[in-house]
Amino acid sequence: VQLQASGGGLVQAGGSLRLACAASGSIFKLNTMNWYRQAPGKQRELVATWTTGGTTNYPNSVKGRFTISRDNAKKTTYLQMASLKPEDTAVYYCNAEGYYDPWTPVDYWGQGTQVTVSS
């Protein structure tokens, strides 16, 4: 499975962006799709989770501004980001967690897409 992230760019504070994570290939069972971000000098931070059960989760830092969604037919996961702040500037990564077969857990990562929010 390969994950291809896209949609990053430069946006002014208060603006919006939509990131996309397209998957190629398939696995036995997908559990979650996640978006992480990493700013320079900081640890990677989980910003959104989508589960196959239909639930989504966000940390307080992005709750109400970011929305994760998935189009299963297109194998694509989106991160809609609104009311962007300069502190949202980071490289954003998509991640898939699941099982390659009934016994083998797997964890796939996309290559990252840069989001820069100017003040």
PDB file of C-alpha atoms in Angstrom:
ATOM      1  CA  VAL A   1       0.000   0.000   0.000  1.00  0.00           C
ATOM      2  CA  GLN A   2       1.236   3.473  -0.875  1.00  0.00           C
ATOM      3  CA  LEU A   3      -0.226   6.724   0.424  1.00  0.00           C
ATOM      4  CA  GLN A   4       0.075   9.908  -1.629  1.00  0.00           C
ATOM      5  CA  ALA A   5      -0.627  13.159   0.210  1.00  0.00           C
ATOM      6  CA  SER A   6      -1.445  16.349  -1.668  1.00  0.00           C
ATOM      7  CA  GLY A   7      -3.113  19.717  -1.259  1.00  0.00           C
ATOM      8  CA  GLY A   8      -0.624  21.595   0.846  1.00  0.00           C
ATOM      9  CA  GLY A   9       0.438  25.114   0.091  1.00  0.00           C
ATOM     10  CA  LEU A  10       0.716  28.688   1.298  1.00  0.00           C
ATOM     11  CA  VAL A  11      -2.380  30.332   2.749  1.00  0.00           C
ATOM     12  CA  GLN A  12      -3.092  33.439   4.766  1.00  0.00           C
ATOM     13  CA  ALA A  13      -4.266  33.204   8.348  1.00  0.00           C
ATOM     14  CA  GLY A  14      -7.994  32.621   8.456  1.00  0.00           C
ATOM     15  CA  GLY A  15      -7.945  30.763   5.170  1.00  0.00           C
ATOM     16  CA  SER A  16      -8.728  27.168   4.298  1.00  0.00           C
ATOM     17  CA  LEU A  17      -7.037  24.219   2.663  1.00  0.00           C
ATOM     18  CA  ARG A  18      -8.085  20.689   1.902  1.00  0.00           C
ATOM     19  CA  LEU A  19      -5.511  17.939   2.017  1.00  0.00           C
ATOM     20  CA  ALA A  20      -6.034  14.608   0.306  1.00  0.00           C
ATOM     21  CA  CYS A  21      -4.437  11.228   0.923  1.00  0.00           C
ATOM     22  CA  ALA A  22      -4.919   8.745  -1.890  1.00  0.00           C
ATOM     23  CA  ALA A  23      -4.166   5.081  -1.265  1.00  0.00           C
ATOM     24  CA  SER A  24      -3.069   2.534  -3.810  1.00  0.00           C
ATOM     25  CA  GLY A  25      -3.291  -1.166  -3.105  1.00  0.00           C
ATOM     26  CA  SER A  26      -5.353  -2.835  -0.419  1.00  0.00           C
ATOM     27  CA  ILE A  27      -5.041  -4.564   2.926  1.00  0.00           C
ATOM     28  CA  PHE A  28      -7.061  -7.159   4.759  1.00  0.00           C
ATOM     29  CA  LYS A  29      -8.560  -4.723   7.247  1.00  0.00           C
ATOM     30  CA  LEU A  30      -8.272  -0.975   7.635  1.00  0.00           C
ATOM     31  CA  ASN A  31      -8.782   0.276  11.197  1.00  0.00           C
ATOM     32  CA  THR A  32      -7.976   3.963  11.135  1.00  0.00           C
ATOM     33  CA  MET A  33      -6.817   6.761   8.902  1.00  0.00           C
ATOM     34  CA  ASN A  34      -4.917   9.527  10.613  1.00  0.00           C
ATOM     35  CA  TRP A  35      -3.415  12.894   9.825  1.00  0.00           C
ATOM     36  CA  TYR A  36      -0.320  13.982  11.712  1.00  0.00           C
ATOM     37  CA  ARG A  37       1.748  17.137  11.454  1.00  0.00           C
ATOM     38  CA  GLN A  38       5.277  18.054  12.362  1.00  0.00           C
ATOM     39  CA  ALA A  39       6.538  21.585  12.697  1.00  0.00           C
ATOM     40  CA  PRO A  40      10.275  22.363  12.671  1.00  0.00           C
ATOM     41  CA  GLY A  41      11.851  21.474  15.990  1.00  0.00           C
ATOM     42  CA  LYS A  42       8.679  19.869  17.303  1.00  0.00           C
ATOM     43  CA  GLN A  43       7.441  16.320  17.734  1.00  0.00           C
ATOM     44  CA  ARG A  44       4.960  14.827  15.314  1.00  0.00           C
ATOM     45  CA  GLU A  45       1.414  15.576  16.476  1.00  0.00           C
ATOM     46  CA  LEU A  46      -1.772  13.658  15.724  1.00  0.00           C
ATOM     47  CA  VAL A  47      -4.387  16.103  14.422  1.00  0.00           C
ATOM     48  CA  ALA A  48      -7.220  13.913  13.165  1.00  0.00           C
ATOM     49  CA  THR A  49      -8.392  10.301  13.279  1.00  0.00           C
ATOM     50  CA  TRP A  50     -11.080   8.532  11.268  1.00  0.00           C
ATOM     51  CA  THR A  51     -12.145   5.014  12.171  1.00  0.00           C
ATOM     52  CA  THR A  52     -13.961   2.440  10.089  1.00  0.00           C
ATOM     53  CA  GLY A  53     -16.641   2.560  12.763  1.00  0.00           C
ATOM     54  CA  GLY A  54     -17.426   6.081  11.609  1.00  0.00           C
ATOM     55  CA  THR A  55     -15.977   8.022  14.514  1.00  0.00           C
ATOM     56  CA  THR A  56     -13.594  10.941  14.277  1.00  0.00           C
ATOM     57  CA  ASN A  57     -11.329  12.481  16.879  1.00  0.00           C
ATOM     58  CA  TYR A  58      -9.341  15.689  17.114  1.00  0.00           C
ATOM     59  CA  PRO A  59      -7.099  17.320  19.687  1.00  0.00           C
ATOM     60  CA  ASN A  60      -8.291  20.572  21.214  1.00  0.00           C
ATOM     61  CA  SER A  61      -5.777  22.525  19.135  1.00  0.00           C
ATOM     62  CA  VAL A  62      -7.729  21.844  15.916  1.00  0.00           C
ATOM     63  CA  LYS A  63     -11.198  20.815  17.119  1.00  0.00           C
ATOM     64  CA  GLY A  64     -13.880  22.811  15.371  1.00  0.00           C
ATOM     65  CA  ARG A  65     -11.492  23.885  12.612  1.00  0.00           C
ATOM     66  CA  PHE A  66     -10.322  20.616  11.037  1.00  0.00           C
ATOM     67  CA  THR A  67     -12.521  17.869   9.627  1.00  0.00           C
ATOM     68  CA  ILE A  68     -11.366  14.432   8.509  1.00  0.00           C
ATOM     69  CA  SER A  69     -13.438  12.441   6.054  1.00  0.00           C
ATOM     70  CA  ARG A  70     -13.027   9.477   3.767  1.00  0.00           C
ATOM     71  CA  ASP A  71     -14.319   8.432   0.368  1.00  0.00           C
ATOM     72  CA  ASN A  72     -14.013   4.656   0.486  1.00  0.00           C
ATOM     73  CA  ALA A  73     -14.770   4.235  -3.212  1.00  0.00           C
ATOM     74  CA  LYS A  74     -11.825   6.476  -4.083  1.00  0.00           C
ATOM     75  CA  LYS A  75      -9.660   5.171  -1.220  1.00  0.00           C
ATOM     76  CA  THR A  76      -9.003   8.796  -0.384  1.00  0.00           C
ATOM     77  CA  THR A  77      -8.962  10.487   2.995  1.00  0.00           C
ATOM     78  CA  TYR A  78      -9.366  14.230   3.287  1.00  0.00           C
ATOM     79  CA  LEU A  79      -8.452  16.806   5.876  1.00  0.00           C
ATOM     80  CA  GLN A  80     -10.466  19.992   5.528  1.00  0.00           C
ATOM     81  CA  MET A  81      -8.740  22.775   7.417  1.00  0.00           C
ATOM     82  CA  ALA A  82     -10.444  26.077   8.132  1.00  0.00           C
ATOM     83  CA  SER A  83      -9.648  29.199  10.136  1.00  0.00           C
ATOM     84  CA  LEU A  84      -5.972  28.398   9.728  1.00  0.00           C
ATOM     85  CA  LYS A  85      -3.461  29.928  12.080  1.00  0.00           C
ATOM     86  CA  PRO A  86       0.286  30.474  11.696  1.00  0.00           C
ATOM     87  CA  GLU A  87       0.812  27.795  14.350  1.00  0.00           C
ATOM     88  CA  ASP A  88      -0.787  25.277  11.961  1.00  0.00           C
ATOM     89  CA  THR A  89       2.302  25.584   9.762  1.00  0.00           C
ATOM     90  CA  ALA A  90       3.860  22.143   9.470  1.00  0.00           C
ATOM     91  CA  VAL A  91       4.412  19.183   7.211  1.00  0.00           C
ATOM     92  CA  TYR A  92       1.245  17.107   7.247  1.00  0.00           C
ATOM     93  CA  TYR A  93       1.397  13.323   6.946  1.00  0.00           C
ATOM     94  CA  CYS A  94      -1.344  10.789   6.405  1.00  0.00           C
ATOM     95  CA  ASN A  95      -1.184   7.419   8.081  1.00  0.00           C
ATOM     96  CA  ALA A  96      -3.116   4.179   7.744  1.00  0.00           C
ATOM     97  CA  GLU A  97      -3.319   1.520  10.436  1.00  0.00           C
ATOM     98  CA  GLY A  98      -4.794  -1.922   9.955  1.00  0.00           C
ATOM     99  CA  TYR A  99      -3.996  -5.516   9.178  1.00  0.00           C
ATOM    100  CA  TYR A 100      -2.225  -6.847   6.085  1.00  0.00           C
ATOM    101  CA  ASP A 101      -3.722 -10.269   6.860  1.00  0.00           C
ATOM    102  CA  PRO A 102      -5.601 -11.564   9.932  1.00  0.00           C
ATOM    103  CA  TRP A 103      -2.328 -11.783  11.879  1.00  0.00           C
ATOM    104  CA  THR A 104      -0.062  -8.975  10.676  1.00  0.00           C
ATOM    105  CA  PRO A 105      -0.614  -5.382  11.837  1.00  0.00           C
ATOM    106  CA  VAL A 106       0.596  -2.712   9.442  1.00  0.00           C
ATOM    107  CA  ASP A 107       1.233   1.001   9.597  1.00  0.00           C
ATOM    108  CA  TYR A 108       1.648   3.002   6.388  1.00  0.00           C
ATOM    109  CA  TRP A 109       2.759   6.609   5.929  1.00  0.00           C
ATOM    110  CA  GLY A 110       2.437   9.112   3.143  1.00  0.00           C
ATOM    111  CA  GLN A 111       5.321  11.357   2.097  1.00  0.00           C
ATOM    112  CA  GLY A 112       4.046  14.563   3.704  1.00  0.00           C
ATOM    113  CA  THR A 113       2.734  17.812   2.304  1.00  0.00           C
ATOM    114  CA  GLN A 114       3.817  21.263   3.477  1.00  0.00           C
ATOM    115  CA  VAL A 115       1.229  23.672   4.855  1.00  0.00           C
ATOM    116  CA  THR A 116       2.391  27.220   5.501  1.00  0.00           C
ATOM    117  CA  VAL A 117       0.080  29.775   7.084  1.00  0.00           C
ATOM    118  CA  SER A 118       1.200  33.384   6.871  1.00  0.00           C
ATOM    119  CA  SER A 119       0.135  36.003   9.398  1.00  0.00           C
TER     120      SER A 119
END
